[in-house]
XYZ file of C-alpha atoms in Angstrom:
193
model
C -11.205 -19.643 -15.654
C -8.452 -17.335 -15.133
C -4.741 -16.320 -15.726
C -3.317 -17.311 -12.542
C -5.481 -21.387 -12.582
C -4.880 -21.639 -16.294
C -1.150 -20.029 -16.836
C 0.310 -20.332 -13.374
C 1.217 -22.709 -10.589
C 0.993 -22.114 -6.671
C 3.300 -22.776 -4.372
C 4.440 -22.351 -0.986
C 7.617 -19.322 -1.322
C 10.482 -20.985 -0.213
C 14.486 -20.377 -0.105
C 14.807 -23.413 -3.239
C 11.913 -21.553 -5.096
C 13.548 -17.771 -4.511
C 17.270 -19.435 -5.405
C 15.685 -20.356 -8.968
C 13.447 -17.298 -9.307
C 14.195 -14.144 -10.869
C 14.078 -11.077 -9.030
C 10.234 -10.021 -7.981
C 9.510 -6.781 -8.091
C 5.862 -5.243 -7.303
C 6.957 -2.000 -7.397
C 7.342 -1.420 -3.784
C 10.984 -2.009 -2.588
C 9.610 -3.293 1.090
C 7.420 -5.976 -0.233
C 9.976 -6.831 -2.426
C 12.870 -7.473 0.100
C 10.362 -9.064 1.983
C 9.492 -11.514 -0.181
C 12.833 -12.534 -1.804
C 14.717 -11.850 1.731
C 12.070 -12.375 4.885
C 9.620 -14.641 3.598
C 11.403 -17.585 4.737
C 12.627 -16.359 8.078
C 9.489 -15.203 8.552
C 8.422 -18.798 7.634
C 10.281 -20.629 10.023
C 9.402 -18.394 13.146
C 5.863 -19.335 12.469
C 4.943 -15.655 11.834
C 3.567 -16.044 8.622
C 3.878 -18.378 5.251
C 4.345 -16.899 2.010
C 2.666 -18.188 -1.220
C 3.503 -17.568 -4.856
C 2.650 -18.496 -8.441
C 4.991 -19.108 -11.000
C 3.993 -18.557 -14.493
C 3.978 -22.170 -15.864
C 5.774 -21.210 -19.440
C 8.900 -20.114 -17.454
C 8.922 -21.376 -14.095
C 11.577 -18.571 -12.997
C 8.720 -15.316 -12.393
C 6.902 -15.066 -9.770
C 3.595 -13.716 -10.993
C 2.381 -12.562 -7.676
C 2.854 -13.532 -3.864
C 1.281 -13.064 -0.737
C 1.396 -13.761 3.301
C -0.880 -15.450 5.503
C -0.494 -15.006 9.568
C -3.521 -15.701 11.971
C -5.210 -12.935 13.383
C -9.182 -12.142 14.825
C -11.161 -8.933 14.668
C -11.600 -7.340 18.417
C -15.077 -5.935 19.016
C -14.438 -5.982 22.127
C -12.506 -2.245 21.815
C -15.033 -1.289 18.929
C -17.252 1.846 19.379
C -20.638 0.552 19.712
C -21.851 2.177 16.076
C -18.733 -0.280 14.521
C -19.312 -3.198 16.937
C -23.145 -3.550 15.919
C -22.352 -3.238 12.255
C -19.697 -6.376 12.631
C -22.055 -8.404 14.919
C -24.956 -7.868 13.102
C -24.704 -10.755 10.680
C -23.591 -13.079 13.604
C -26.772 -14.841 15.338
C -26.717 -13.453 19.124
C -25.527 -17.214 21.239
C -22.626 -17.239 18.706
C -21.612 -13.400 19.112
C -17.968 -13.082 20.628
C -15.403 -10.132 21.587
C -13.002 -11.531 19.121
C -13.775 -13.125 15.718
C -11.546 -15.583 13.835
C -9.564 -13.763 10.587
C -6.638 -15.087 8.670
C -4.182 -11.821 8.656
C -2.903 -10.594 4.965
C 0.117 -9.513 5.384
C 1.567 -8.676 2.438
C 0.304 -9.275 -0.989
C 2.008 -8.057 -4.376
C 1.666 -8.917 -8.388
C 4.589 -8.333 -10.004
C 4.986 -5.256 -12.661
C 4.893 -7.468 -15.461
C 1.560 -8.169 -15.215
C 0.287 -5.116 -13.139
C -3.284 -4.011 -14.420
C -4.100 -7.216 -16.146
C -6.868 -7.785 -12.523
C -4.156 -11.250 -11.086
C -4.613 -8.889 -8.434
C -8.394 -9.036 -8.072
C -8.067 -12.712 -9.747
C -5.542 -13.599 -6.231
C -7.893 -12.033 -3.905
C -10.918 -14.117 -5.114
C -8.758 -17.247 -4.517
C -7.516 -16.238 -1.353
C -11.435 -15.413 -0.242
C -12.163 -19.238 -1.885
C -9.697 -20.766 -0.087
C -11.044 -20.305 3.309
C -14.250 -21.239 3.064
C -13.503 -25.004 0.925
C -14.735 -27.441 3.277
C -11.245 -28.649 3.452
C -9.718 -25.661 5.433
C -8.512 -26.995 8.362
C -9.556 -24.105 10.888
C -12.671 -21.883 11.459
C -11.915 -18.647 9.864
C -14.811 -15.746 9.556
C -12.782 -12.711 8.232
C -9.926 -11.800 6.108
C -7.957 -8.503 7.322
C -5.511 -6.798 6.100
C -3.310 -3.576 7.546
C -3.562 -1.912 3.630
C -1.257 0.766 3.122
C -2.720 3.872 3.609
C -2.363 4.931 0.446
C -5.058 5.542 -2.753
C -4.573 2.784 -4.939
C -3.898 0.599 -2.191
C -6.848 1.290 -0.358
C -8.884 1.615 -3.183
C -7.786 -2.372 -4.056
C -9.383 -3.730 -1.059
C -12.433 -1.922 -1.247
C -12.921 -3.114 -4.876
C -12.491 -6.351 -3.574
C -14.967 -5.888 -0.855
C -13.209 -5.106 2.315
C -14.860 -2.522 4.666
C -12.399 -0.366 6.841
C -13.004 -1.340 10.523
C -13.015 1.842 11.821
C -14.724 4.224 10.133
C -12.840 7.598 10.169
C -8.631 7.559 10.724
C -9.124 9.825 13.150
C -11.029 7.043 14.816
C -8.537 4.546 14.053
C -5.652 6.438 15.120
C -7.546 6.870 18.791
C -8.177 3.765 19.406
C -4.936 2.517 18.016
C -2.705 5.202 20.250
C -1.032 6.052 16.558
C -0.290 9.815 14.996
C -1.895 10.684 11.962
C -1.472 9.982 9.358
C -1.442 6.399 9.602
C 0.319 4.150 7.521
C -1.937 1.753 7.423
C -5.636 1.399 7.483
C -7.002 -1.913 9.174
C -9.400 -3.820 6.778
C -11.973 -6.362 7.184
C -13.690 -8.874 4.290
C -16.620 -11.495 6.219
C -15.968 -14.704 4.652
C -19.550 -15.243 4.920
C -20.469 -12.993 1.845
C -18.109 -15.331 -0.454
């Protein structure tokens, strides 16, 4: 199927699973603390949980990682233009100011095996994972606050995601933030998967 479901192993990202890990690196130093330092804090304050696979020939590398926090899509505070393009696909009794999304809040592949698409390959699970009949909450969106920067934003978009605003200018209004922004909010409808 793929590397990560035919090489790899998931797992929650734990203090026992960092202890025994060698050092992850993605190749940005704040994901990286984040996920060898905060993950579990961030854990046990229910802010987040942090998944990994380890590459099943040596248990000790973290092949890639990533965070999951709830969150929901306002249109409530949407520009009418943006608010009709989300509810559009959404019959009109069901329509709501906030929609259900599961937050991603970080999300790295380490530098060994950068370019080899685990990203694209961890994205498609991620998407899969949501809508299994198993899932044990309503979820209609995946969002992300991408960096704002090329090859970051170019990722999601690859992988489907639409920016929810459609200008930073816009973004940065609505959001009271300076430009640049750092980050670019992201949506991916669940539905299309």
């Amino acid at each position: 199927m793929g590397f990560l479901t035919d090489s790899c192993s998931f797992h929650l990202l734990t203090r026992e699973i960092i202890s025994t890990c060698k050092p992850f690196s993605c190749g940005n130093p704040d994901l990286d603390e984040f996920f060898m330092k905060d993950s579990p804090l961030n854990a046990e304050k229910l802010l987040g949980k942090t998944y990994c696979y380890l590459l099943d020939e040596d248990p000790t590398v973290i092949v890639c990682a990533f965070t999951l926090s709830n969150d929901s899509v306002r249109v409530d505070q949407l520009p009418n233009s943006r608010k009709k393009k989300i509810n559009e696909s959404i019959p009109h009794e069901k329509r709501m100011r906030r929609y259900p999304a599961v937050l991603i809040g970080r999300l790295g592949v380490n530098v060994e095996f950068a370019g080899k698409g685990i990203g694209s390959e961890l994205m498609l699970f991620i998407k899969r994972w949501f809508v299994q009949p198993d899932n044990k909450t309503g979820c209609r969106y995946l969002a992300v606050d991408s960096y704002n920067l090329p090859q970051t934003l170019n990722y999601y978009e690859k992988n489907g995601f639409r920016y929810l605003f459609s200008t930073e200018e816009q973004e940065a209004e609505n959001a009271c933030l300076d430009l640049p922004l750092k980050t670019r909010y992201m949506y991916f409808d669940l539905i299309e998967v």
